[in-house]
Coordinates of C-alpha atoms and ligand atoms in Angstrom, one line a residue:
M81 CA -21.6 -10.4 10.1
H82 CA -17.9 -10.7 11.0
Q83 CA -17.4 -14.4 10.4
G84 CA -16.2 -16.4 7.4
R85 CA -13.2 -16.6 5.1
F86 CA -11.6 -13.7 3.2
D87 CA -14.0 -13.4 0.3
T88 CA -17.0 -13.6 2.5
L89 CA -15.7 -11.0 4.9
A90 CA -14.8 -8.7 2.0
I91 CA -18.4 -8.6 1.1
H92 CA -20.0 -8.7 4.6
A93 CA -17.8 -7.5 7.3
G94 CA -18.8 -4.2 9.0
Q95 CA -22.1 -4.2 7.1
S96 CA -25.7 -5.2 7.8
P97 CA -29.0 -4.2 6.2
D98 CA -29.8 -0.7 7.2
I99 CA -32.1 -0.7 10.3
A100 CA -34.3 2.2 9.0
S101 CA -35.0 1.0 5.4
G102 CA -33.6 -2.6 5.2
A103 CA -31.3 -1.4 2.3
V104 CA -28.8 -4.1 1.8
M105 CA -26.0 -1.8 0.5
T106 CA -24.5 0.6 3.1
P107 CA -26.1 4.0 2.9
I108 CA -23.9 7.0 2.1
V109 CA -24.7 9.2 5.2
L110 CA -23.6 12.7 4.1
S111 CA -24.7 14.5 7.1
S112 CA -21.9 16.4 8.8
T113 CA -23.9 16.5 12.1
F114 CA -26.3 14.3 14.1
A115 CA -29.4 15.2 16.1
Q116 CA -29.0 14.6 19.8
D117 CA -31.8 13.7 22.2
G118 CA -30.2 16.1 24.7
P119 CA -26.7 17.4 25.1
G120 CA -24.3 14.4 24.8
V121 CA -27.2 12.0 24.3
H122 CA -27.0 10.4 20.9
K123 CA -26.9 7.3 18.8
G124 CA -23.1 7.1 18.7
Y125 CA -22.5 9.9 16.2
D126 CA -22.2 13.5 17.0
Y127 CA -20.1 15.1 14.2
S128 CA -18.9 13.4 11.1
R129 CA -15.2 14.2 11.6
A130 CA -15.5 12.3 14.8
G131 CA -17.4 9.5 13.3
N132 CA -19.7 8.7 10.4
P133 CA -21.8 5.5 9.8
T134 CA -20.4 4.9 6.3
R135 CA -16.9 5.2 7.7
T136 CA -17.7 2.9 10.6
A137 CA -18.8 0.2 8.0
L138 CA -15.7 0.6 6.0
E139 CA -13.5 0.5 9.1
G140 CA -15.2 -2.7 10.2
C141 CA -14.6 -4.4 6.9
L142 CA -10.9 -3.2 6.8
A143 CA -10.3 -4.5 10.3
A144 CA -11.8 -7.9 9.5
L145 CA -9.7 -8.4 6.4
E146 CA -6.5 -7.4 8.1
G147 CA -7.3 -9.6 11.0
A148 CA -7.2 -6.4 13.3
S149 CA -9.3 -5.3 16.1
D150 CA -9.3 -1.7 14.8
A151 CA -9.2 0.1 11.5
I152 CA -8.8 3.9 11.2
A153 CA -9.7 5.4 7.8
F154 CA -7.9 8.5 6.5
S155 CA -8.3 10.8 3.5
S156 CA -5.0 9.4 1.9
G157 CA -2.2 6.9 2.4
C158 CA 0.0 9.9 3.2
A159 CA -2.5 11.1 5.7
A160 CA -2.5 7.6 7.4
T161 CA 1.4 7.5 7.3
T162 CA 1.4 11.0 8.9
A163 CA -1.0 10.1 11.7
I164 CA 1.1 7.1 12.7
L165 CA 4.3 9.3 12.7
M166 CA 2.4 11.8 14.9
M167 CA 2.5 9.3 17.7
L168 CA 6.2 10.1 18.0
K169 CA 7.9 12.9 19.9
S170 CA 10.6 15.4 19.1
G171 CA 13.9 13.4 19.6
D172 CA 12.6 10.1 18.4
H173 CA 14.1 8.2 15.6
V174 CA 12.5 6.0 12.9
L175 CA 14.4 3.3 11.1
S176 CA 12.9 2.7 7.8
G177 CA 13.5 0.3 4.9
D178 CA 15.5 2.2 2.2
D179 CA 13.0 1.7 -0.6
V180 CA 9.7 3.4 0.2
Y181 CA 7.2 5.3 -1.8
G182 CA 8.6 8.7 -2.7
G183 CA 5.9 10.5 -0.8
T184 CA 6.6 8.5 2.4
F185 CA 10.3 9.5 2.0
R186 CA 9.1 13.1 1.6
I187 CA 7.2 13.0 4.9
F188 CA 10.2 11.6 6.8
D189 CA 12.6 14.0 5.0
K190 CA 10.5 17.4 4.8
V191 CA 7.8 17.2 7.4
M192 CA 8.8 15.1 10.4
K193 CA 12.2 16.4 10.5
Q194 CA 10.8 19.9 11.2
F195 CA 9.3 18.4 14.4
G196 CA 12.5 16.8 15.5
V197 CA 11.7 13.3 14.4
T198 CA 14.6 11.8 12.4
A199 CA 14.7 8.8 10.1
D200 CA 17.4 6.5 8.7
L201 CA 16.7 4.4 5.6
I202 CA 18.6 1.1 5.4
D203 CA 18.3 -2.0 3.2
M204 CA 16.5 -4.4 5.6
A205 CA 17.0 -7.6 3.5
D206 CA 19.5 -8.7 6.1
P207 CA 17.7 -8.5 9.6
A208 CA 21.2 -8.4 11.3
K209 CA 21.8 -5.0 9.6
V210 CA 18.4 -3.7 11.1
E211 CA 19.7 -4.6 14.6
A212 CA 22.9 -2.9 14.1
A213 CA 21.3 0.3 12.8
L214 CA 19.0 0.8 15.8
K215 CA 19.8 3.8 18.0
P216 CA 18.9 4.3 21.7
N217 CA 16.1 6.7 20.6
T218 CA 14.7 4.4 17.8
K219 CA 10.9 4.2 18.5
M220 CA 9.7 2.9 15.2
I221 CA 10.7 0.5 12.5
W222 CA 9.0 1.2 9.1
L223 CA 8.9 -1.3 6.3
E224 CA 7.2 -1.4 3.0
T225 CA 7.3 -5.0 1.7
P226 CA 7.1 -5.6 -1.3
S227 CA 8.7 -2.1 -1.5
N228 CA 8.0 0.6 -4.0
P229 CA 9.3 0.5 -6.7
M230 CA 12.2 -2.0 -6.3
L231 CA 9.8 -4.7 -4.8
K232 CA 12.3 -5.6 -2.1
I233 CA 11.2 -8.2 0.3
F234 CA 11.9 -7.7 4.1
D235 CA 11.3 -10.5 6.6
I236 CA 8.4 -9.1 8.7
E237 CA 8.5 -11.9 11.3
R238 CA 12.2 -11.6 12.1
I239 CA 12.2 -7.7 12.1
A240 CA 9.0 -7.5 14.1
A241 CA 10.4 -9.9 16.7
L242 CA 13.6 -7.7 17.2
A243 CA 11.4 -4.7 17.4
K244 CA 9.2 -6.3 20.0
K245 CA 12.2 -7.3 22.1
R246 CA 13.2 -3.6 22.5
G247 CA 9.7 -2.1 22.7
I248 CA 10.0 -0.5 19.3
L249 CA 6.8 -0.2 17.2
C250 CA 6.8 -2.1 14.0
V251 CA 4.8 -0.6 11.1
V252 CA 4.3 -2.4 7.8
D253 CA 3.0 -0.6 4.7
N254 CA 1.0 -3.5 3.2
T255 CA -0.2 -1.5 0.1
F256 CA 1.5 -3.7 -2.5
A257 CA 0.6 -7.1 -1.0
T258 CA -3.0 -6.3 0.3
P259 CA -4.4 -8.3 3.2
Y260 CA -5.3 -10.9 0.6
L261 CA -1.6 -11.8 0.1
Q262 CA 0.0 -10.9 3.4
S263 CA -1.0 -10.6 7.1
P264 CA 1.7 -8.4 8.9
L265 CA -0.2 -8.3 12.2
A266 CA -0.2 -12.1 12.4
L267 CA 3.6 -12.0 11.7
G268 CA 4.1 -9.7 14.8
A269 CA 3.8 -6.2 13.4
D270 CA 2.1 -3.7 15.5
L271 CA 0.5 -1.4 12.9
V272 CA -0.4 -2.0 9.2
V273 CA -0.9 1.0 6.9
H274 CA -2.4 1.2 3.4
S275 CA -2.9 3.5 0.6
A276 CA -6.5 2.5 0.0
T277 CA -6.2 4.4 -3.3
K278 CA -4.5 1.3 -4.7
Y279 CA -5.8 -2.5 -4.6
L280 CA -8.2 -1.9 -1.7
N281 CA -10.4 0.4 -3.7
G282 CA -9.2 -1.1 -6.9
H283 CA -10.8 1.2 -9.4
S284 CA -8.6 4.4 -9.5
D285 CA -11.5 6.6 -8.4
V286 CA -10.7 7.3 -4.7
V287 CA -7.7 8.7 -2.8
G288 CA -7.8 7.1 0.7
G289 CA -5.7 5.5 3.4
C290 CA -6.0 3.4 6.5
V291 CA -4.2 2.0 9.5
M292 CA -5.1 -1.3 11.2
T293 CA -4.0 -2.6 14.6
S294 CA -4.9 -5.2 17.2
N295 CA -3.3 -3.2 20.0
K296 CA -6.2 -1.4 21.7
E297 CA -4.2 1.4 23.0
L298 CA -2.7 2.2 19.6
G299 CA -6.2 1.9 18.1
E300 CA -7.5 4.5 20.5
T301 CA -4.6 7.0 19.9
L302 CA -5.1 6.7 16.2
H303 CA -8.8 7.2 16.4
F304 CA -7.9 10.3 18.5
L305 CA -5.5 11.5 15.9
Q306 CA -8.1 10.9 13.1
K307 CA -10.5 13.2 14.9
A308 CA -8.1 15.7 16.4
V309 CA -6.0 16.2 13.1
G310 CA -9.1 15.7 10.9
S311 CA -7.7 14.1 7.7
V312 CA -10.8 12.0 7.4
P313 CA -12.2 10.4 4.1
S314 CA -15.6 11.6 2.9
P315 CA -18.7 9.3 3.3
F316 CA -18.8 8.9 -0.5
D317 CA -15.1 7.7 -0.7
C318 CA -15.8 5.4 2.2
Y319 CA -18.6 3.9 0.2
L320 CA -16.5 3.5 -2.9
V321 CA -13.7 1.7 -1.0
L322 CA -16.3 -0.5 0.7
R323 CA -17.7 -1.4 -2.7
G324 CA -14.2 -2.0 -4.2
L325 CA -13.3 -4.3 -1.3
K326 CA -16.1 -6.7 -2.1
T327 CA -13.9 -7.9 -5.1
L328 CA -10.5 -7.7 -3.6
G329 CA -9.9 -11.4 -3.5
V330 CA -11.2 -12.0 -7.1
R331 CA -9.2 -9.1 -8.4
M332 CA -6.0 -10.1 -6.7
R333 CA -6.2 -13.6 -7.9
Q334 CA -6.3 -12.3 -11.5
H335 CA -3.5 -9.6 -10.8
V336 CA -1.2 -12.2 -9.4
Q337 CA -1.9 -14.7 -12.4
S338 CA -1.4 -12.1 -15.0
A339 CA 1.7 -10.6 -13.3
R340 CA 3.4 -13.9 -13.2
T341 CA 2.6 -14.5 -16.9
L342 CA 4.1 -11.0 -17.9
A343 CA 7.1 -11.3 -15.6
E344 CA 8.0 -14.7 -17.2
Y345 CA 7.6 -13.1 -20.7
L346 CA 9.8 -10.1 -19.6
E347 CA 12.5 -12.3 -18.2
G348 CA 12.9 -14.0 -21.6
H349 CA 12.9 -10.7 -23.6
A350 CA 16.1 -9.6 -25.4
Q351 CA 15.4 -5.9 -24.8
V352 CA 15.1 -6.3 -20.9
A353 CA 18.2 -5.9 -18.8
R354 CA 16.6 -7.0 -15.5
V355 CA 13.2 -8.1 -14.3
I356 CA 12.2 -7.5 -10.6
Y357 CA 9.1 -9.6 -9.5
P358 CA 9.2 -11.5 -6.1
G359 CA 7.6 -14.5 -7.7
L360 CA 10.6 -15.2 -9.9
A361 CA 13.3 -17.6 -8.5
S362 CA 15.8 -14.9 -9.7
H363 CA 14.4 -12.4 -7.1
P364 CA 16.8 -12.2 -4.0
G365 CA 13.8 -12.1 -1.7
H366 CA 11.9 -14.9 -3.3
A367 CA 12.4 -17.4 -0.4
V368 CA 11.2 -14.9 2.2
A369 CA 8.3 -13.9 -0.1
Q370 CA 7.3 -17.5 -0.4
K371 CA 7.2 -17.8 3.4
Q372 CA 5.3 -14.7 4.3
M373 CA 3.1 -14.0 1.2
R374 CA 0.2 -16.1 -0.2
G375 CA 1.0 -14.9 -3.8
F376 CA 3.5 -12.5 -5.2
G377 CA 1.4 -9.5 -6.2
G378 CA 0.5 -7.6 -9.3
M379 CA 3.6 -5.2 -9.5
I380 CA 6.6 -5.7 -11.8
S381 CA 9.6 -3.5 -12.3
F382 CA 12.0 -3.9 -15.0
D383 CA 14.9 -2.2 -16.8
V384 CA 14.6 -1.6 -20.5
K385 CA 17.8 -1.6 -22.5
G386 CA 18.5 1.8 -24.0
G387 CA 18.0 4.0 -20.9
L388 CA 15.7 7.1 -20.8
P389 CA 15.2 7.3 -24.7
A390 CA 14.0 3.7 -24.9
A391 CA 11.9 4.0 -21.8
T392 CA 10.2 7.1 -23.0
K393 CA 9.4 5.7 -26.4
F394 CA 8.2 2.5 -24.7
L395 CA 5.8 4.4 -22.4
K396 CA 4.5 6.7 -25.2
S397 CA 3.7 3.8 -27.5
L398 CA 1.5 1.8 -25.1
Q399 CA -2.2 1.6 -25.9
V400 CA -3.7 -0.6 -23.2
F401 CA -1.3 0.3 -20.3
A402 CA -1.7 4.1 -19.3
C403 CA 1.4 6.0 -18.7
A404 CA 0.3 7.1 -15.1
E405 CA 1.3 7.2 -11.6
S406 CA -0.5 5.0 -8.9
L407 CA -1.3 1.3 -9.1
G408 CA -3.7 -1.3 -7.9
G409 CA -6.5 -0.5 -10.2
V410 CA -8.3 -2.9 -12.5
E411 CA -6.7 -1.2 -15.5
S412 CA -3.0 -1.6 -16.3
L413 CA -0.6 1.3 -15.7
A414 CA 3.1 1.8 -16.5
E415 CA 5.3 4.6 -15.1
H416 CA 8.9 5.9 -15.0
P417 CA 9.8 6.0 -11.2
A418 CA 12.8 8.3 -11.6
I419 CA 10.7 11.0 -13.2
M420 CA 7.3 10.2 -11.8
T421 CA 6.7 8.6 -8.4
H422 CA 10.2 8.8 -6.9
A423 CA 11.3 12.3 -8.1
S424 CA 11.3 13.5 -4.4
L425 CA 14.4 11.4 -3.9
T426 CA 17.9 12.7 -4.8
A427 CA 19.5 11.4 -7.9
E428 CA 22.1 9.8 -5.7
G429 CA 19.5 8.3 -3.5
R430 CA 17.8 6.8 -6.6
A431 CA 21.1 5.6 -7.9
A432 CA 21.9 3.8 -4.7
L433 CA 18.6 2.0 -4.9
G434 CA 19.0 1.0 -8.6
I435 CA 16.2 3.4 -9.8
G436 CA 17.8 4.2 -13.0
D437 CA 16.6 6.0 -16.3
G438 CA 15.6 2.7 -17.8
L439 CA 13.5 1.5 -14.9
L440 CA 9.8 1.0 -15.6
R441 CA 7.1 -0.1 -13.2
L442 CA 4.1 -1.9 -14.2
S443 CA 0.8 -2.2 -12.3
V444 CA -0.7 -5.2 -14.1
G445 CA -4.4 -4.9 -14.4
I446 CA -7.0 -7.5 -15.0
E447 CA -7.5 -7.0 -18.7
D448 CA -6.9 -10.1 -21.0
V449 CA -3.3 -10.8 -20.4
S450 CA -2.7 -11.5 -24.1
D451 CA -3.7 -7.9 -24.9
L452 CA -1.4 -6.7 -22.1
R453 CA 1.5 -8.9 -23.6
E454 CA 0.9 -7.6 -27.0
D455 CA 0.9 -4.0 -25.7
L456 CA 4.3 -4.6 -24.2
D457 CA 5.5 -6.0 -27.6
R458 CA 4.4 -2.7 -29.0
G459 CA 6.4 -0.8 -26.3
F460 CA 9.5 -2.9 -27.2
R461 CA 9.2 -2.4 -30.9
A462 CA 8.8 1.4 -30.3
A463 CA 11.9 1.4 -28.0
L464 CA 14.0 0.0 -30.7
S465 CA 12.9 2.5 -33.3
Ligands
P1T607 O1 -1.3 8.4 -2.6 P1 -1.7 8.0 -1.1 O2 -3.0 7.3 -1.2 O3 -1.6 9.2 -0.2 O4 -0.7 6.9 -0.7 C1 0.6 7.0 -0.4 C2 1.3 5.7 -0.6 C3 1.7 5.0 0.6 N1 2.3 3.8 0.4 C4 2.6 3.3 -0.8 C5 3.4 1.9 -0.8 C6 2.3 3.9 -1.9 O5 2.6 3.3 -3.1 C7 1.6 5.2 -1.8 C8 1.3 5.9 -3.0 N2 1.9 5.5 -4.2 C9 1.8 6.0 -5.5 C10 1.0 7.1 -5.8 C11 2.6 5.4 -6.6 O6 2.3 5.5 -7.7 O7 3.5 4.6 -6.2

C-alpha cells in the first residue's frame, strides 16, 4: 500500500503481507543468495548486496515518506554521503553550507580531496552569497538544514532554484528535520540524504543511511553505486529501521513539543548565554524555518556561562540525559560538540562557526518533559558549584 497520509505511509508503505506465509510484519530475509530457476532467471533477487527483500521494503517506505520515486539504503549516513559524492569526477567542486556534521566535513576534507574533488564551505543564510561563491566547476551544492550543531537554516527553495538554473545538483541533508517536518524534494532539491541512525530509526540501535530522489537517472546511478561499492545495510538493520519508521510521526510530534518547552526554559535561564532553536523568534533563520518546515525539530544548542569547566560539570551531573554523541532517539542525549561530534574541524573552523567551549547540544527525547527540565536544573546547579 502506497497511499495515504504521512502516518499511514510510515506504517504501510513498501510493505504487504508476506506471500508465502501471510506474515503481516516484513520478514527478515537473511539469505545472502537466492536460488535461480536457471542462469539469470530469478524472482528479482540474485545476491543480497545487489538487492534484498527486507531492504526493498525499507526503501519503499523511505521513498514514500520523502515523496520520492527512489530510496537507496546504505550502511551509515556517511556511506550515503560518500555514495552521492562518488557521482562527481576529479576536478569537480562542491559548495557546501559551512555548518555540517563533523564526519561530513571529514569526507570533504580527507577523502574526496584525494580524488580531486574540492569543497568550499560557506554560510548559506544569504542565498546571494551562494551565487557569488559558485565556480565554473561547481557541480553540487550541499546543505544541511537545520545544520549540525548550530541549527542554521538555509532557504532550500531559493538555493535549489539557483542550482537548477546552472545545472548544479542540490543535495539536502534532512537528518535533523526528517521527512515529517521538511520535504526538500518538493522544494526543488535533487537529492535528500539522511543518517537513518537518528530520527528515522529513532531508537539508537542501528547505524544506517539513505538517499532519496525523484530523478530516475540519479536513482539508477545511486542503486548502481550501492551495489558496486557495497556499503549496504544488513537485513536485520533494515528491519529495525522499518519498525522505527512506523512511529516517526508520533515521535516527532513529541520531540518538537518538548524541545520548544525546553528552549523557552533555557532562553529564560540566567546561566545561559545563548539559546539556538529555530522555533524561537530570536533565531535568525526563524522566518525561513517557518516557511519551509512543518515544525522546528527536537534539537537545541546553547552556550552555558562559564565555558568548558561549567559545560563539563553540567554534562557529568545529568541523570536523564546521557552524555553521548548521536541524536534522534527516544532517549535524551546531551553532548559537547567541540570535543565530541565536531572534533574533526580545526579550532579556528569551530571558532568561526561559534562552536565554543561552552556550547552544548541537546537531542530532546520523548521522556516526560518535566523530568527533562529538572535534569537540566541539576546540570545548571552543578555548573555553578
Ligand atoms: O553516523 P552516520 O549514520 O554515518 O551519519 C552521519 C551524519 C550525517 N548527517 C548528519 C546531519 C549527522 O548528524 C550525521 C551523524 N551525526 C552524529 C553522529 C552526531 O552526533 O551529530
